[in-house]
Structures are given as C-alpha cells and as structure tokens.
Amino acid sequence: MAPMPENTVDDRLRDVIQNLFEIQSAVHGYLGPETQQQLVRKIHQLTTSLSTLSTSSSSLPIGLPPEIIDYIDQGRNPDIYTRELVEAVQRSNQYLKGKSEAFAGFRDMLAEEIVKGIPECKEDVQRILEGNNAVVGEVMRQNGDV
C-alpha cells in the first residue's frame, strides 16, 4: 500500500528539521577548515531535503480562505484572525440560541392559547409539539390546564 502524501510530507519535514539541527550543531562546534567541509555537506543535504519537501507537498490539497491570505499580507498575525473568527462565531451562536429559545417560548405560549381557545385541537397541538421535540404539555401543566 502506497504511503499517504501527508505521511510523506511529515517524513520530509522531519528530515528538514534534522538537517537544520545538524547544521546548528556544526556551527556551534565550528573548529575551522575541517568543520567547514562537514557544514557544506549538511547544507547540501538541507537543500536536497527542502527540494524533496517541496515536491512531496505539491500533492497536498491547500484550501486557505482568501481572507487569511489578505490578513497575512497586511502583516497581521493569523492567530489573531482565528481568535476574532472564533469570537464572532460565539457571538452569533449566542444570538441564534436566544432567538431559538424565544421562538420555543412563543411556540409553547401559542400552543397553550390554542388549547385554551379550541380544546378539541389539543391532540393536534400535542402531536405538533412532539414533532418539534418539545416537552408536550409542560406549559399547560404549569398553568394547571392538563
């Protein structure tokens, strides 16, 4: 079974990181001309690893929203964009939850008033409430109508 492109890319990223680490170690322990050849070899390995990574990653699907690209082009932090997006979604969810609860309350009051005004519709109202996963007759029980 052929490896998934993501696994290949992960392996290539590990190679690049390993090469960078080896270059850092060679620079830190630089002893002169004898280390220079080793450093040149490691830099060539890094370029090869980066080239392989570039080739491997070209098969990955990339789907970045244009807003994020614009955000980064403006020199802004994409983490801030993510945080702002999450906050906007939370506000929207709270608003929609409030609306949903208001409509559910209106549904229950309407059901109660319909049953009070037209008692022969009680079974139909209960069936509709059950179809909407509402607690059947809770509002009517609170008022002692059931």
Tab-separated table of N, CA and C in Angstrom:
chain	number	residue	atom	x	y	z
A	1	MET	N	0.846	-1.176	0.000
A	1	MET	CA	0.000	0.000	0.000
A	1	MET	C	0.892	1.239	0.000
A	2	ALA	N	0.630	2.189	-0.886
A	2	ALA	CA	1.448	3.396	-1.002
A	2	ALA	C	1.208	4.307	0.196
A	3	PRO	N	2.263	4.980	0.686
A	3	PRO	CA	2.084	5.874	1.824
A	3	PRO	C	1.233	7.073	1.436
A	4	MET	N	0.492	7.571	2.401
A	4	MET	CA	-0.331	8.749	2.198
A	4	MET	C	0.578	9.954	1.987
A	5	PRO	N	0.169	10.942	1.167
A	5	PRO	CA	1.008	12.110	0.945
A	5	PRO	C	1.338	12.839	2.237
A	6	GLU	N	0.381	12.851	3.194
A	6	GLU	CA	0.618	13.538	4.455
A	6	GLU	C	1.785	12.895	5.206
A	7	ASN	N	1.846	11.547	5.187
A	7	ASN	CA	2.936	10.860	5.867
A	7	ASN	C	4.266	11.180	5.204
A	8	THR	N	4.287	11.218	3.880
A	8	THR	CA	5.500	11.551	3.148
A	8	THR	C	5.953	12.963	3.510
A	9	VAL	N	5.013	13.889	3.542
A	9	VAL	CA	5.342	15.270	3.884
A	9	VAL	C	5.848	15.344	5.319
A	10	ASP	N	5.221	14.614	6.222
A	10	ASP	CA	5.688	14.588	7.610
A	10	ASP	C	7.126	14.083	7.688
A	11	ASP	N	7.420	13.032	6.951
A	11	ASP	CA	8.782	12.495	6.945
A	11	ASP	C	9.766	13.509	6.375
A	12	ARG	N	9.376	14.196	5.300
A	12	ARG	CA	10.260	15.199	4.703
A	12	ARG	C	10.478	16.371	5.668
A	13	LEU	N	9.442	16.761	6.388
A	13	LEU	CA	9.596	17.826	7.384
A	13	LEU	C	10.563	17.410	8.482
A	14	ARG	N	10.458	16.165	8.906
A	14	ARG	CA	11.389	15.659	9.926
A	14	ARG	C	12.826	15.708	9.403
A	15	ASP	N	13.014	15.358	8.138
A	15	ASP	CA	14.353	15.413	7.541
A	15	ASP	C	14.897	16.843	7.557
A	16	VAL	N	14.044	17.801	7.173
A	16	VAL	CA	14.474	19.202	7.145
A	16	VAL	C	14.855	19.661	8.549
A	17	ILE	N	14.018	19.335	9.526
A	17	ILE	CA	14.303	19.725	10.909
A	17	ILE	C	15.596	19.087	11.400
A	18	GLN	N	15.792	17.808	11.063
A	18	GLN	CA	17.026	17.124	11.457
A	18	GLN	C	18.241	17.787	10.823
A	19	ASN	N	18.132	18.137	9.533
A	19	ASN	CA	19.244	18.819	8.854
A	19	ASN	C	19.538	20.167	9.491
A	20	LEU	N	18.501	20.912	9.829
A	20	LEU	CA	18.710	22.204	10.488
A	20	LEU	C	19.392	22.029	11.841
A	21	PHE	N	18.979	21.009	12.577
A	21	PHE	CA	19.598	20.740	13.867
A	21	PHE	C	21.081	20.400	13.697
A	22	GLU	N	21.380	19.568	12.705
A	22	GLU	CA	22.777	19.185	12.461
A	22	GLU	C	23.611	20.394	12.042
A	23	ILE	N	23.035	21.278	11.245
A	23	ILE	CA	23.748	22.498	10.845
A	23	ILE	C	23.994	23.381	12.065
A	24	GLN	N	22.990	23.501	12.901
A	24	GLN	CA	23.147	24.307	14.121
A	24	GLN	C	24.264	23.738	14.989
A	25	SER	N	24.288	22.426	15.140
A	25	SER	CA	25.331	21.786	15.944
A	25	SER	C	26.710	22.001	15.333
A	26	ALA	N	26.793	21.896	14.004
A	26	ALA	CA	28.079	22.084	13.338
A	26	ALA	C	28.561	23.529	13.477
A	27	VAL	N	27.642	24.485	13.370
A	27	VAL	CA	28.018	25.897	13.517
A	27	VAL	C	28.456	26.169	14.947
A	28	HIS	N	27.751	25.616	15.907
A	28	HIS	CA	28.076	25.823	17.317
A	28	HIS	C	29.447	25.233	17.658
A	29	GLY	N	29.760	24.089	17.072
A	29	GLY	CA	31.028	23.433	17.360
A	29	GLY	C	32.066	23.675	16.277
A	30	TYR	N	31.953	24.795	15.579
A	30	TYR	CA	32.849	25.093	14.451
A	30	TYR	C	34.296	25.145	14.913
A	31	LEU	N	35.150	24.355	14.263
A	31	LEU	CA	36.554	24.268	14.643
A	31	LEU	C	37.491	24.774	13.556
A	32	GLY	N	36.951	25.205	12.466
A	32	GLY	CA	37.805	25.708	11.397
A	32	GLY	C	37.587	24.953	10.111
A	33	PRO	N	38.640	24.864	9.271
A	33	PRO	CA	38.502	24.266	7.937
A	33	PRO	C	37.987	22.827	7.946
A	34	GLU	N	38.339	22.021	8.971
A	34	GLU	CA	37.860	20.627	8.980
A	34	GLU	C	36.343	20.560	9.193
A	35	THR	N	35.785	21.524	9.900
A	35	THR	CA	34.334	21.551	10.117
A	35	THR	C	33.632	22.142	8.906
A	36	GLN	N	34.338	22.955	8.147
A	36	GLN	CA	33.732	23.629	7.007
A	36	GLN	C	33.201	22.634	5.977
A	37	GLN	N	33.957	21.589	5.676
A	37	GLN	CA	33.515	20.587	4.712
A	37	GLN	C	32.249	19.882	5.200
A	38	GLN	N	32.232	19.574	6.494
A	38	GLN	CA	31.053	18.923	7.080
A	38	GLN	C	29.845	19.864	6.984
A	39	LEU	N	30.045	21.139	7.252
A	39	LEU	CA	28.977	22.129	7.192
A	39	LEU	C	28.449	22.273	5.760
A	40	VAL	N	29.330	22.290	4.787
A	40	VAL	CA	28.926	22.389	3.385
A	40	VAL	C	28.089	21.169	2.995
A	41	ARG	N	28.516	19.967	3.435
A	41	ARG	CA	27.758	18.740	3.151
A	41	ARG	C	26.355	18.813	3.756
A	42	LYS	N	26.267	19.292	4.988
A	42	LYS	CA	24.963	19.376	5.666
A	42	LYS	C	24.050	20.404	4.994
A	43	ILE	N	24.633	21.478	4.491
A	43	ILE	CA	23.822	22.479	3.789
A	43	ILE	C	23.305	21.900	2.472
A	44	HIS	N	24.113	21.115	1.798
A	44	HIS	CA	23.648	20.443	0.579
A	44	HIS	C	22.525	19.456	0.909
A	45	GLN	N	22.673	18.737	2.018
A	45	GLN	CA	21.607	17.817	2.441
A	45	GLN	C	20.323	18.589	2.737
A	46	LEU	N	20.468	19.770	3.357
A	46	LEU	CA	19.299	20.592	3.664
A	46	LEU	C	18.599	21.032	2.374
A	47	THR	N	19.357	21.474	1.389
A	47	THR	CA	18.741	21.891	0.126
A	47	THR	C	18.033	20.727	-0.548
A	48	THR	N	18.646	19.550	-0.491
A	48	THR	CA	18.002	18.362	-1.066
A	48	THR	C	16.709	18.048	-0.311
A	49	SER	N	16.763	18.125	1.012
A	49	SER	CA	15.563	17.852	1.822
A	49	SER	C	14.466	18.862	1.539
A	50	LEU	N	14.829	20.129	1.403
A	50	LEU	CA	13.833	21.163	1.102
A	50	LEU	C	13.222	20.949	-0.281
A	51	SER	N	14.034	20.555	-1.238
A	51	SER	CA	13.532	20.280	-2.583
A	51	SER	C	12.557	19.103	-2.559
A	52	THR	N	12.928	18.040	-1.849
A	52	THR	CA	12.052	16.865	-1.731
A	52	THR	C	10.753	17.237	-1.025
A	53	LEU	N	10.857	18.056	0.020
A	53	LEU	CA	9.659	18.509	0.738
A	53	LEU	C	8.745	19.291	-0.196
A	54	SER	N	9.321	20.165	-0.979
A	54	SER	CA	8.533	20.965	-1.915
A	54	SER	C	7.802	20.066	-2.912
A	55	THR	N	8.497	19.063	-3.432
A	55	THR	CA	7.886	18.128	-4.382
A	55	THR	C	6.779	17.315	-3.711
A	56	SER	N	7.043	16.822	-2.507
A	56	SER	CA	6.054	15.994	-1.793
A	56	SER	C	4.815	16.785	-1.422
A	57	SER	N	5.004	18.030	-1.014
A	57	SER	CA	3.874	18.813	-0.534
A	57	SER	C	3.007	19.360	-1.657
A	58	SER	N	3.482	19.322	-2.890
A	58	SER	CA	2.685	19.854	-4.000
A	58	SER	C	1.417	19.041	-4.241
A	59	SER	N	1.378	17.793	-3.766
A	59	SER	CA	0.192	16.954	-3.967
A	59	SER	C	-0.853	17.146	-2.871
A	60	LEU	N	-0.529	17.928	-1.848
A	60	LEU	CA	-1.481	18.149	-0.757
A	60	LEU	C	-2.539	19.168	-1.162
A	61	PRO	N	-3.768	18.949	-0.717
A	61	PRO	CA	-4.801	19.949	-1.003
A	61	PRO	C	-4.600	21.176	-0.109
A	62	ILE	N	-4.637	22.328	-0.722
A	62	ILE	CA	-4.479	23.567	0.041
A	62	ILE	C	-5.751	24.369	-0.160
A	63	GLY	N	-6.418	24.669	0.929
A	63	GLY	CA	-7.651	25.425	0.850
A	63	GLY	C	-7.690	26.531	1.877
A	64	LEU	N	-6.861	27.533	1.689
A	64	LEU	CA	-6.863	28.657	2.620
A	64	LEU	C	-7.857	29.703	2.143
A	65	PRO	N	-8.677	30.200	3.053
A	65	PRO	CA	-9.587	31.279	2.665
A	65	PRO	C	-8.785	32.525	2.270
A	66	PRO	N	-9.249	33.242	1.261
A	66	PRO	CA	-8.520	34.443	0.825
A	66	PRO	C	-8.394	35.491	1.935
A	67	GLU	N	-9.340	35.482	2.893
A	67	GLU	CA	-9.276	36.451	3.988
A	67	GLU	C	-8.007	36.260	4.813
A	68	ILE	N	-7.619	34.996	5.021
A	68	ILE	CA	-6.415	34.721	5.817
A	68	ILE	C	-5.181	35.196	5.049
A	69	ILE	N	-5.145	34.951	3.758
A	69	ILE	CA	-4.010	35.393	2.948
A	69	ILE	C	-3.899	36.914	3.005
A	70	ASP	N	-5.042	37.610	2.848
A	70	ASP	CA	-5.041	39.079	2.927
A	70	ASP	C	-4.560	39.537	4.299
A	71	TYR	N	-5.023	38.861	5.327
A	71	TYR	CA	-4.651	39.198	6.704
A	71	TYR	C	-3.138	39.109	6.876
A	72	ILE	N	-2.545	38.039	6.376
A	72	ILE	CA	-1.094	37.843	6.494
A	72	ILE	C	-0.356	38.851	5.619
A	73	ASP	N	-0.896	39.129	4.420
A	73	ASP	CA	-0.267	40.116	3.533
A	73	ASP	C	-0.207	41.494	4.181
A	74	GLN	N	-1.156	41.775	5.054
A	74	GLN	CA	-1.174	43.059	5.760
A	74	GLN	C	-0.224	43.062	6.953
A	75	GLY	N	0.492	41.951	7.129
A	75	GLY	CA	1.467	41.867	8.219
A	75	GLY	C	0.836	41.550	9.560
A	76	ARG	N	-0.358	40.987	9.536
A	76	ARG	CA	-1.052	40.682	10.790
A	76	ARG	C	-0.906	39.198	11.114
A	77	ASN	N	-1.081	38.889	12.377
A	77	ASN	CA	-0.899	37.530	12.890
A	77	ASN	C	-2.142	36.690	12.583
A	78	PRO	N	-2.001	35.540	11.906
A	78	PRO	CA	-3.168	34.703	11.599
A	78	PRO	C	-3.825	34.129	12.859
A	79	ASP	N	-3.086	34.022	13.960
A	79	ASP	CA	-3.690	33.560	15.211
A	79	ASP	C	-4.737	34.555	15.701
A	80	ILE	N	-4.475	35.840	15.479
A	80	ILE	CA	-5.448	36.866	15.870
A	80	ILE	C	-6.695	36.740	15.004
A	81	TYR	N	-6.503	36.475	13.711
A	81	TYR	CA	-7.646	36.265	12.814
A	81	TYR	C	-8.497	35.102	13.322
A	82	THR	N	-7.830	34.011	13.706
A	82	THR	CA	-8.545	32.831	14.196
A	82	THR	C	-9.310	33.173	15.462
A	83	ARG	N	-8.660	33.876	16.376
A	83	ARG	CA	-9.328	34.249	17.630
A	83	ARG	C	-10.543	35.131	17.355
A	84	GLU	N	-10.389	36.123	16.477
A	84	GLU	CA	-11.509	37.006	16.141
A	84	GLU	C	-12.651	36.228	15.484
A	85	LEU	N	-12.300	35.269	14.615
A	85	LEU	CA	-13.315	34.450	13.969
A	85	LEU	C	-14.075	33.612	14.990
A	86	VAL	N	-13.349	33.008	15.933
A	86	VAL	CA	-13.987	32.193	16.972
A	86	VAL	C	-14.909	33.061	17.823
A	87	GLU	N	-14.457	34.263	18.182
A	87	GLU	CA	-15.295	35.157	18.981
A	87	GLU	C	-16.552	35.561	18.223
A	88	ALA	N	-16.418	35.826	16.927
A	88	ALA	CA	-17.586	36.192	16.115
A	88	ALA	C	-18.573	35.032	16.027
A	89	VAL	N	-18.060	33.819	15.877
A	89	VAL	CA	-18.931	32.638	15.822
A	89	VAL	C	-19.635	32.435	17.158
A	90	GLN	N	-18.924	32.645	18.270
A	90	GLN	CA	-19.539	32.503	19.591
A	90	GLN	C	-20.662	33.527	19.773
A	91	ARG	N	-20.413	34.790	19.353
A	91	ARG	CA	-21.465	35.811	19.460
A	91	ARG	C	-22.677	35.424	18.624
A	92	SER	N	-22.412	34.953	17.415
A	92	SER	CA	-23.507	34.546	16.529
A	92	SER	C	-24.287	33.377	17.121
A	93	ASN	N	-23.563	32.412	17.690
A	93	ASN	CA	-24.230	31.269	18.320
A	93	ASN	C	-25.093	31.702	19.495
A	94	GLN	N	-24.597	32.633	20.317
A	94	GLN	CA	-25.389	33.121	21.447
A	94	GLN	C	-26.652	33.822	20.946
A	95	TYR	N	-26.506	34.627	19.900
A	95	TYR	CA	-27.653	35.327	19.328
A	95	TYR	C	-28.686	34.329	18.806
A	96	LEU	N	-28.214	33.334	18.033
A	96	LEU	CA	-29.131	32.340	17.477
A	96	LEU	C	-29.763	31.476	18.568
A	97	LYS	N	-29.010	31.187	19.627
A	97	LYS	CA	-29.571	30.422	20.741
A	97	LYS	C	-30.695	31.217	21.404
A	98	GLY	N	-30.468	32.507	21.596
A	98	GLY	CA	-31.508	33.363	22.166
A	98	GLY	C	-32.751	33.404	21.293
A	99	LYS	N	-32.548	33.514	19.988
A	99	LYS	CA	-33.679	33.512	19.061
A	99	LYS	C	-34.432	32.191	19.126
A	100	SER	N	-33.678	31.095	19.145
A	100	SER	CA	-34.282	29.770	19.189
A	100	SER	C	-35.105	29.594	20.462
A	101	GLU	N	-34.546	30.031	21.579
A	101	GLU	CA	-35.283	29.918	22.841
A	101	GLU	C	-36.523	30.807	22.834
A	102	ALA	N	-36.427	31.993	22.226
A	102	ALA	CA	-37.586	32.882	22.142
A	102	ALA	C	-38.689	32.253	21.289
A	103	PHE	N	-38.310	31.667	20.146
A	103	PHE	CA	-39.301	31.010	19.300
A	103	PHE	C	-39.913	29.798	20.001
A	104	ALA	N	-39.110	29.060	20.762
A	104	ALA	CA	-39.646	27.914	21.507
A	104	ALA	C	-40.647	28.393	22.554
A	105	GLY	N	-40.323	29.496	23.227
A	105	GLY	CA	-41.267	30.057	24.200
A	105	GLY	C	-42.553	30.518	23.531
A	106	PHE	N	-42.404	31.161	22.362
A	106	PHE	CA	-43.587	31.593	21.616
A	106	PHE	C	-44.414	30.391	21.182
A	107	ARG	N	-43.755	29.330	20.724
A	107	ARG	CA	-44.448	28.105	20.313
A	107	ARG	C	-45.261	27.541	21.470
A	108	ASP	N	-44.639	27.480	22.652
A	108	ASP	CA	-45.332	26.926	23.816
A	108	ASP	C	-46.517	27.795	24.228
A	109	MET	N	-46.331	29.125	24.193
A	109	MET	CA	-47.456	30.020	24.548
A	109	MET	C	-48.573	29.910	23.526
A	110	LEU	N	-48.206	29.824	22.239
A	110	LEU	CA	-49.214	29.694	21.192
A	110	LEU	C	-49.978	28.386	21.358
A	111	ALA	N	-49.235	27.297	21.645
A	111	ALA	CA	-49.883	26.000	21.850
A	111	ALA	C	-50.853	26.077	23.020
A	112	GLU	N	-50.431	26.729	24.088
A	112	GLU	CA	-51.293	26.863	25.265
A	112	GLU	C	-52.556	27.654	24.935
A	113	GLU	N	-52.388	28.752	24.206
A	113	GLU	CA	-53.545	29.587	23.863
A	113	GLU	C	-54.483	28.873	22.897
A	114	ILE	N	-53.920	28.097	21.976
A	114	ILE	CA	-54.765	27.353	21.038
A	114	ILE	C	-55.588	26.320	21.793
A	115	VAL	N	-54.941	25.603	22.749
A	115	VAL	CA	-55.663	24.584	23.520
A	115	VAL	C	-56.730	25.239	24.387
A	116	LYS	N	-56.431	26.408	24.953
A	116	LYS	CA	-57.437	27.119	25.763
A	116	LYS	C	-58.611	27.571	24.902
A	117	GLY	N	-58.299	28.114	23.718
A	117	GLY	CA	-59.346	28.661	22.852
A	117	GLY	C	-60.105	27.595	22.078
A	118	ILE	N	-59.410	26.527	21.676
A	118	ILE	CA	-60.039	25.475	20.888
A	118	ILE	C	-59.638	24.135	21.506
A	119	PRO	N	-60.315	23.705	22.582
A	119	PRO	CA	-59.923	22.493	23.291
A	119	PRO	C	-59.927	21.238	22.424
A	120	GLU	N	-60.748	21.181	21.400
A	120	GLU	CA	-60.782	19.978	20.558
A	120	GLU	C	-59.504	19.823	19.715
A	121	CYS	N	-58.649	20.830	19.664
A	121	CYS	CA	-57.374	20.763	18.926
A	121	CYS	C	-56.218	20.280	19.807
A	122	LYS	N	-56.528	19.906	21.059
A	122	LYS	CA	-55.465	19.553	22.000
A	122	LYS	C	-54.580	18.423	21.476
A	123	GLU	N	-55.176	17.367	20.895
A	123	GLU	CA	-54.379	16.238	20.387
A	123	GLU	C	-53.484	16.675	19.224
A	124	ASP	N	-54.012	17.513	18.343
A	124	ASP	CA	-53.206	18.014	17.229
A	124	ASP	C	-52.035	18.864	17.735
A	125	VAL	N	-52.303	19.708	18.722
A	125	VAL	CA	-51.255	20.558	19.289
A	125	VAL	C	-50.183	19.683	19.933
A	126	GLN	N	-50.593	18.654	20.668
A	126	GLN	CA	-49.623	17.765	21.303
A	126	GLN	C	-48.789	17.026	20.243
A	127	ARG	N	-49.415	16.592	19.162
A	127	ARG	CA	-48.700	15.910	18.090
A	127	ARG	C	-47.677	16.841	17.450
A	128	ILE	N	-48.059	18.099	17.241
A	128	ILE	CA	-47.128	19.077	16.665
A	128	ILE	C	-45.964	19.332	17.619
A	129	LEU	N	-46.265	19.463	18.913
A	129	LEU	CA	-45.200	19.688	19.895
A	129	LEU	C	-44.251	18.492	19.944
A	130	GLU	N	-44.806	17.287	19.884
A	130	GLU	CA	-43.949	16.086	19.876
A	130	GLU	C	-43.067	16.066	18.629
A	131	GLY	N	-43.616	16.484	17.489
A	131	GLY	CA	-42.844	16.530	16.246
A	131	GLY	C	-41.705	17.537	16.311
A	132	ASN	N	-41.814	18.525	17.187
A	132	ASN	CA	-40.768	19.533	17.350
A	132	ASN	C	-39.892	19.258	18.564
A	133	ASN	N	-39.979	18.028	19.077
A	133	ASN	CA	-39.196	17.627	20.255
A	133	ASN	C	-39.419	18.549	21.450
A	134	ALA	N	-40.615	19.085	21.538
A	134	ALA	CA	-40.951	19.929	22.679
A	134	ALA	C	-41.493	19.047	23.790
A	135	VAL	N	-41.415	19.557	24.996
A	135	VAL	CA	-41.975	18.831	26.121
A	135	VAL	C	-43.486	19.029	26.048
A	136	VAL	N	-44.192	17.941	25.758
A	136	VAL	CA	-45.619	18.017	25.491
A	136	VAL	C	-46.368	18.448	26.746
A	137	GLY	N	-47.083	19.546	26.603
A	137	GLY	CA	-47.976	19.984	27.663
A	137	GLY	C	-47.293	20.577	28.877
A	138	GLU	N	-45.975	20.846	28.835
A	138	GLU	CA	-45.315	21.388	30.024
A	138	GLU	C	-45.883	22.748	30.384
A	139	VAL	N	-46.087	23.591	29.387
A	139	VAL	CA	-46.652	24.912	29.652
A	139	VAL	C	-48.073	24.776	30.178
A	140	MET	N	-48.817	23.825	29.604
A	140	MET	CA	-50.201	23.641	30.054
A	140	MET	C	-50.224	23.079	31.477
A	141	ARG	N	-49.286	22.207	31.812
A	141	ARG	CA	-49.232	21.654	33.172
A	141	ARG	C	-48.876	22.746	34.178
A	142	GLN	N	-48.002	23.665	33.784
A	142	GLN	CA	-47.600	24.736	34.684
A	142	GLN	C	-48.808	25.613	35.039
A	143	ASN	N	-49.723	25.740	34.115
A	143	ASN	CA	-50.904	26.549	34.364
A	143	ASN	C	-52.079	25.727	34.859
A	144	GLY	N	-51.905	24.436	35.040
A	144	GLY	CA	-52.957	23.572	35.564
A	144	GLY	C	-54.018	23.241	34.557
A	145	ASP	N	-53.713	23.354	33.267
A	145	ASP	CA	-54.716	23.090	32.232
A	145	ASP	C	-54.795	21.615	31.871
A	146	VAL	N	-53.817	20.802	32.266
A	146	VAL	CA	-53.813	19.395	31.872
A	146	VAL	C	-54.211	18.548	33.045
